[in-house]
Coordinates of C-alpha atoms and ligand atoms in Angstrom, one line a residue:
M168 CA 96.7 131.3 117.1
T169 CA 98.1 129.3 114.6
R170 CA 98.2 130.3 111.1
V171 CA 97.1 127.9 108.4
F172 CA 97.3 128.5 104.8
S173 CA 96.8 126.5 102.1
G174 CA 95.2 126.6 97.8
I175 CA 94.0 124.1 96.0
K176 CA 93.9 125.1 92.2
P177 CA 91.0 124.6 89.6
T178 CA 91.8 122.2 87.5
G179 CA 90.5 119.9 87.0
P180 CA 88.1 117.6 88.9
V181 CA 88.3 117.2 92.8
Q182 CA 90.5 113.8 93.0
L183 CA 90.7 111.3 96.1
G184 CA 94.6 112.4 96.8
N185 CA 93.3 116.0 97.1
L186 CA 91.0 115.2 99.3
L187 CA 92.4 112.8 101.5
G188 CA 96.9 113.9 101.5
A189 CA 94.8 117.3 102.1
L190 CA 91.5 118.6 102.1
R191 CA 89.9 116.5 104.9
H192 CA 93.1 118.3 107.2
W193 CA 91.6 121.8 106.0
V194 CA 88.9 120.1 107.6
A195 CA 90.2 119.3 111.1
D196 CA 92.2 122.9 111.2
Q197 CA 89.2 124.7 111.8
G198 CA 88.5 125.5 115.0
E199 CA 92.5 124.5 115.9
A200 CA 93.6 127.2 114.2
D201 CA 93.4 130.4 111.8
T202 CA 92.7 128.7 109.1
V203 CA 92.7 130.6 105.2
F204 CA 91.8 128.8 102.7
C205 CA 91.6 130.0 98.8
V206 CA 91.1 128.1 94.6
V207 CA 94.4 128.7 93.5
D208 CA 92.8 130.3 90.1
L209 CA 96.7 132.4 89.1
H210 CA 98.5 128.2 89.5
A211 CA 95.7 126.7 87.4
L212 CA 96.5 129.4 84.0
T213 CA 100.6 127.9 83.7
V214 CA 98.7 125.2 82.0
P215 CA 96.4 126.3 79.2
Q216 CA 92.1 126.6 80.2
D217 CA 90.0 126.5 78.4
P218 CA 88.4 130.3 79.9
A219 CA 84.3 128.9 80.8
E220 CA 85.6 125.7 82.0
L221 CA 88.2 127.5 84.7
R222 CA 85.5 130.4 85.7
S223 CA 82.9 127.9 86.1
R224 CA 85.3 125.5 88.0
T225 CA 86.3 127.8 90.6
L226 CA 82.7 128.4 91.4
E227 CA 82.3 124.7 92.1
L228 CA 85.6 124.4 93.4
A229 CA 84.0 126.7 96.3
Q230 CA 81.2 124.7 96.5
L231 CA 83.4 121.5 97.0
L232 CA 85.1 123.3 99.7
V233 CA 82.6 124.2 101.4
A234 CA 80.2 121.2 100.4
I235 CA 83.3 118.8 102.3
G236 CA 83.9 120.7 105.9
I237 CA 84.8 124.1 105.1
D238 CA 83.1 127.1 106.6
P239 CA 83.6 130.3 105.2
D240 CA 82.3 132.1 109.0
R241 CA 85.8 129.7 110.6
S242 CA 87.5 130.3 108.4
T243 CA 88.6 132.8 105.1
L244 CA 88.0 131.7 101.7
F245 CA 88.7 133.2 98.9
V246 CA 89.8 133.2 95.3
Q247 CA 93.5 134.0 94.8
S248 CA 92.8 136.1 91.8
H249 CA 90.5 138.3 93.9
V250 CA 93.0 139.8 95.9
P251 CA 95.4 141.4 93.7
E252 CA 98.3 141.0 95.8
H253 CA 99.2 137.3 95.6
A254 CA 101.0 138.3 91.9
E255 CA 101.9 141.3 92.9
L256 CA 104.2 140.0 96.0
S257 CA 105.0 136.7 93.2
W258 CA 107.0 138.8 91.4
I259 CA 109.0 140.7 94.2
L260 CA 109.7 137.1 94.9
E261 CA 111.6 135.8 91.4
C262 CA 113.3 138.1 92.3
T263 CA 114.1 136.7 95.4
A264 CA 114.8 133.0 93.8
S265 CA 117.0 131.9 91.7
F266 CA 117.0 130.2 88.0
G267 CA 119.0 127.1 89.8
E268 CA 116.4 126.9 92.4
L269 CA 113.4 126.7 90.5
R270 CA 115.7 125.3 88.0
R271 CA 116.1 121.9 90.5
M272 CA 111.1 121.8 91.6
T273 CA 110.9 118.1 90.9
Q274 CA 107.3 119.0 89.7
F275 CA 108.7 121.7 87.5
K276 CA 110.6 118.4 85.3
D277 CA 106.9 116.4 85.3
K278 CA 105.1 118.2 83.6
S279 CA 107.3 119.9 81.3
D280 CA 108.4 116.7 80.6
G281 CA 107.6 115.9 76.6
A282 CA 105.0 119.4 76.9
D283 CA 104.5 120.9 73.7
F284 CA 103.9 124.4 75.7
V285 CA 105.8 124.9 78.5
S286 CA 104.8 128.6 80.3
A287 CA 107.0 130.5 81.7
G288 CA 105.0 130.6 85.3
L289 CA 105.1 127.1 85.1
F290 CA 108.7 127.2 85.6
T291 CA 108.1 130.3 88.3
Y292 CA 104.5 129.1 90.1
P293 CA 106.8 128.0 93.2
A294 CA 107.0 132.1 94.1
L295 CA 103.6 132.0 93.4
M296 CA 102.9 130.0 96.0
A297 CA 105.4 131.4 98.1
A298 CA 103.5 134.2 97.3
D299 CA 100.4 132.9 98.4
I300 CA 102.0 131.3 101.7
L301 CA 103.9 134.1 102.9
L302 CA 100.9 136.8 102.0
Y303 CA 99.2 135.6 105.4
D304 CA 101.8 135.1 107.8
T305 CA 101.4 131.4 107.9
D306 CA 102.4 129.1 110.3
R307 CA 101.2 125.8 109.2
V308 CA 100.9 124.3 105.7
P309 CA 99.0 121.0 105.8
V310 CA 99.8 119.9 102.2
G311 CA 100.0 116.3 100.0
D312 CA 103.3 114.9 99.6
D313 CA 103.1 116.1 96.5
Q314 CA 104.4 120.2 97.6
R315 CA 107.5 119.1 100.2
Q316 CA 109.6 120.7 97.6
H317 CA 108.1 123.9 97.2
L318 CA 107.0 124.4 100.9
E319 CA 111.3 124.2 101.3
L320 CA 111.1 126.2 98.6
S321 CA 108.7 128.9 100.1
R322 CA 111.1 128.7 103.9
D323 CA 114.2 129.6 102.2
L324 CA 112.3 132.7 99.7
A325 CA 111.3 133.7 103.7
I326 CA 114.0 132.5 105.0
R327 CA 116.5 134.8 102.7
F328 CA 114.4 138.3 102.2
N329 CA 114.0 138.5 106.1
H330 CA 117.6 138.0 105.6
R331 CA 118.6 140.7 103.3
Y332 CA 115.7 143.5 104.0
G333 CA 115.1 142.7 107.6
D334 CA 112.4 140.0 109.7
T335 CA 109.5 140.5 107.5
F336 CA 107.6 137.3 106.3
V337 CA 107.1 133.7 108.7
V338 CA 109.3 131.0 107.8
P339 CA 106.3 129.0 107.3
E340 CA 106.3 124.8 108.1
A341 CA 104.2 122.5 106.2
A342 CA 102.3 119.8 107.7
I343 CA 102.1 117.0 105.3
P344 CA 100.3 113.7 107.1
K345 CA 101.4 110.5 107.9
V346 CA 98.7 108.5 105.7
G347 CA 97.6 109.6 102.5
A348 CA 100.0 111.6 101.6
R349 CA 100.6 110.3 98.4
V350 CA 97.2 108.5 96.6
M351 CA 99.0 106.3 93.4
D352 CA 97.1 106.7 90.8
L353 CA 94.4 102.5 90.6
Q354 CA 96.2 102.0 88.0
Q355 CA 99.0 102.7 87.8
P356 CA 100.6 102.3 91.5
T357 CA 104.2 104.5 91.3
R358 CA 102.4 107.3 89.9
K359 CA 100.3 109.7 92.3
M360 CA 96.4 109.7 91.6
S361 CA 96.2 113.4 90.0
K362 CA 93.5 116.0 88.5
S363 CA 95.3 117.0 85.7
E364 CA 96.3 113.5 84.0
D365 CA 95.2 111.3 82.1
S366 CA 93.9 108.8 83.4
P367 CA 90.5 108.1 83.9
Q368 CA 91.0 104.5 85.3
G369 CA 93.3 105.5 87.6
T370 CA 91.9 107.7 89.1
I371 CA 89.0 108.6 91.8
L372 CA 87.1 111.4 91.5
V373 CA 85.5 113.1 94.9
L374 CA 81.7 113.5 92.3
E375 CA 81.6 110.6 90.7
P376 CA 78.8 108.3 90.9
L377 CA 79.6 105.6 93.8
D378 CA 79.0 102.7 91.6
S379 CA 81.7 104.1 90.0
V380 CA 84.1 104.4 92.5
A381 CA 83.7 101.0 93.8
K382 CA 84.2 99.5 90.4
K383 CA 87.6 100.9 89.5
I384 CA 89.0 100.3 93.2
K385 CA 87.7 96.3 92.7
R386 CA 89.1 96.7 89.0
A387 CA 92.4 97.7 90.9
V388 CA 96.2 96.9 90.4
T389 CA 98.0 94.7 93.1
D390 CA 100.2 92.3 92.4
N391 CA 100.8 88.4 91.2
D392 CA 101.3 87.3 94.4
T393 CA 98.0 86.7 96.7
E394 CA 100.0 87.9 100.2
V395 CA 98.7 91.7 101.3
R396 CA 100.6 93.6 103.0
F397 CA 101.6 97.0 103.3
D398 CA 105.0 97.0 101.3
P399 CA 104.7 100.7 98.9
E400 CA 108.4 99.2 97.4
A401 CA 107.5 95.5 96.9
K402 CA 103.8 95.6 96.7
P403 CA 102.4 99.9 95.9
G404 CA 98.6 97.7 94.1
V405 CA 98.0 97.1 97.8
S406 CA 99.8 99.0 99.9
N407 CA 98.6 102.3 98.1
L408 CA 95.0 100.6 98.5
L409 CA 95.8 100.1 102.3
S410 CA 96.8 103.6 102.2
I411 CA 93.4 104.5 101.2
L412 CA 91.8 102.5 103.2
G413 CA 93.9 103.0 106.3
A414 CA 93.2 107.1 105.9
C415 CA 90.1 106.8 105.4
T416 CA 88.9 104.7 109.3
G417 CA 92.1 106.0 110.2
E418 CA 93.9 103.1 111.0
D419 CA 97.4 102.2 110.4
P420 CA 97.4 100.6 106.9
A421 CA 99.8 98.1 107.7
T422 CA 98.0 97.0 110.7
V423 CA 95.0 97.2 108.3
G424 CA 97.1 95.2 106.0
E425 CA 97.4 92.2 109.3
T426 CA 94.1 92.2 108.8
Y427 CA 92.6 91.1 105.5
T428 CA 94.1 88.0 104.2
R429 CA 93.0 88.0 100.6
Y430 CA 93.1 90.9 98.3
G431 CA 88.8 90.5 96.4
D432 CA 88.4 91.5 100.6
L433 CA 90.2 93.9 101.0
K434 CA 89.3 95.4 97.6
A435 CA 85.4 95.5 99.7
A436 CA 86.2 97.3 102.7
C437 CA 88.1 100.2 100.4
A438 CA 85.4 101.1 98.0
E439 CA 83.3 100.5 100.9
A440 CA 85.6 102.7 102.9
V441 CA 85.4 105.8 100.3
V442 CA 82.2 105.0 98.9
E443 CA 80.8 106.0 102.3
T444 CA 83.7 108.9 101.8
L445 CA 81.9 110.4 99.3
R446 CA 78.6 110.1 99.9
P447 CA 78.0 113.3 102.1
I448 CA 80.0 115.5 100.0
Q449 CA 78.6 114.0 97.1
D450 CA 74.9 115.0 99.2
R451 CA 75.9 118.9 100.2
F452 CA 77.5 119.3 97.4
A453 CA 74.5 118.8 95.2
E454 CA 72.6 121.5 98.1
L455 CA 75.0 124.4 97.1
A456 CA 75.6 123.5 93.4
A457 CA 72.3 124.9 93.1
D458 CA 73.4 128.3 94.5
P459 CA 75.9 130.0 92.9
E460 CA 74.5 134.0 93.0
G461 CA 75.3 131.7 97.3
T462 CA 79.1 131.3 96.7
A463 CA 79.9 134.3 94.8
A464 CA 78.1 135.6 98.5
L465 CA 80.1 134.2 100.7
L466 CA 83.8 133.9 98.7
A467 CA 83.6 138.2 98.0
K468 CA 83.5 138.2 101.9
G469 CA 86.2 136.0 102.1
A470 CA 88.5 138.1 99.5
A471 CA 87.5 140.8 101.5
K472 CA 88.5 139.5 104.7
A473 CA 92.1 137.7 103.3
R474 CA 93.1 141.8 102.3
E475 CA 92.7 142.6 105.5
V476 CA 95.9 141.1 106.3
A477 CA 97.1 140.6 102.9
V478 CA 97.3 144.3 102.2
P479 CA 99.9 145.8 105.5
T480 CA 101.4 142.1 104.5
L481 CA 102.3 143.4 101.2
A482 CA 102.6 146.9 102.6
R483 CA 105.4 146.1 105.1
A484 CA 107.5 143.9 102.2
R485 CA 107.2 147.1 100.0
H486 CA 108.8 149.4 102.9
N487 CA 111.4 146.9 103.1
L488 CA 113.0 146.7 100.3
G489 CA 113.0 150.1 99.6
L490 CA 109.7 151.2 97.1
L491 CA 108.5 154.4 97.0
A492 CA 105.4 154.0 97.8
P493 CA 102.2 156.3 97.0
H494 CA 101.6 159.6 97.7
Ligands
AQP1768 N1 98.2 111.9 95.0 C1 98.0 112.8 96.2 N2 98.0 112.4 97.2 C2 98.3 113.6 98.2 N3 97.9 114.4 98.2 C3 97.8 115.0 96.8 N4 97.5 116.7 96.6 C4 97.7 116.0 94.3 N5 98.5 114.9 94.7 C5 97.6 114.3 95.2 C6 97.3 117.4 97.8 O1 96.9 119.0 97.0 C7 96.4 119.3 97.2 C8 96.2 120.5 96.5 O2 96.8 119.3 95.1 P1 97.2 121.7 93.9 O3 95.3 122.3 92.7 O4 97.5 122.7 94.9 O5 98.1 120.9 93.3 P2 98.5 119.4 93.1 O6 98.9 118.7 94.0 O7 99.6 118.8 91.2 O8 97.6 118.1 92.3 P3 96.9 117.5 91.2 O9 95.8 117.1 92.1 O10 97.8 116.9 91.1 O11 96.8 118.5 90.3 P4 97.3 119.3 88.9 O12 96.4 117.4 88.1 O13 96.4 119.8 87.8 O14 99.0 119.0 88.9 C9 98.0 119.4 97.5 O15 98.6 120.5 99.2 C10 98.4 119.0 96.7 O16 100.1 118.4 97.2

């Protein structure tokens, strides 16, 4: 069976881009593939975090994944730092990657630009992401378009390692959705919507009050012309709304664009589609949030199941590299 792996960082409240670009595809993959999903808390450490907040966000994110439809009985759902093999393989892959290829990562350039403190971990983060993926003999990785370059690097590292040390890792493929792969900020539609950017009016949170969601969409930046048309270059704001609406209803954004003639109608339809997508998730989350012990228990089971695959993969890598096995 095809193995699918993906992860999400507990760096802030989950936003609509995470949902449409990645999480709902995770849900759809269940049953079709052997699915492994992870709250990647070690990745959150690349920028300073408040310890108490990180802990509670990690648990909440796991609850949100279940609320969205990740079924812990059908998928392996766990927290990255509960499986120590991720950190060890990451070091091995840091030593497989070159400084030059890590320096070319555009996400590093974006996130380090103007930052007061740039951690070494922010720079080597793609090696940890490669470790996450390669540990599980992953065939396919459903991600948003922003992760395309990191996925390419994971493939390169797997191929390089296999070439140097013999067949060790499965070379993964990226699965990037056709619609919703890059949800843009509602106020700055040339910038991607992001959970850790400070853009409250431009970001829709999956758990935010639904009236506030509708208001933000109705106030989204469009442009001075009045034509509804899907053209991300010339009309980024309108095209973003069409993509969001299309992703929620399963339609092609260009075709959706032909249905509307006025911005007001498009915004109203988009707001309704997003609200109806979020409503059941919010209801289910409220139930799960009342049972933190239950979530902790299912994460412990998930980590044990994940290690059944991670431990032998790491042992294979250690052996092929020439690390002496402990007695
Ligand atoms: N705007 C987006 N449109 C489509 N997909 C997106 N993803 C993120 N933003 C968008 C996808 O969500 C998944 C989980 O993301 P992540 O938490 O691992 O990190 P990220 O890509 O860096 O997401 P954020 O929200 O921008 O987080 P911060 O602000 O902490 O960096 C990934 O599959 C991603 O592609």
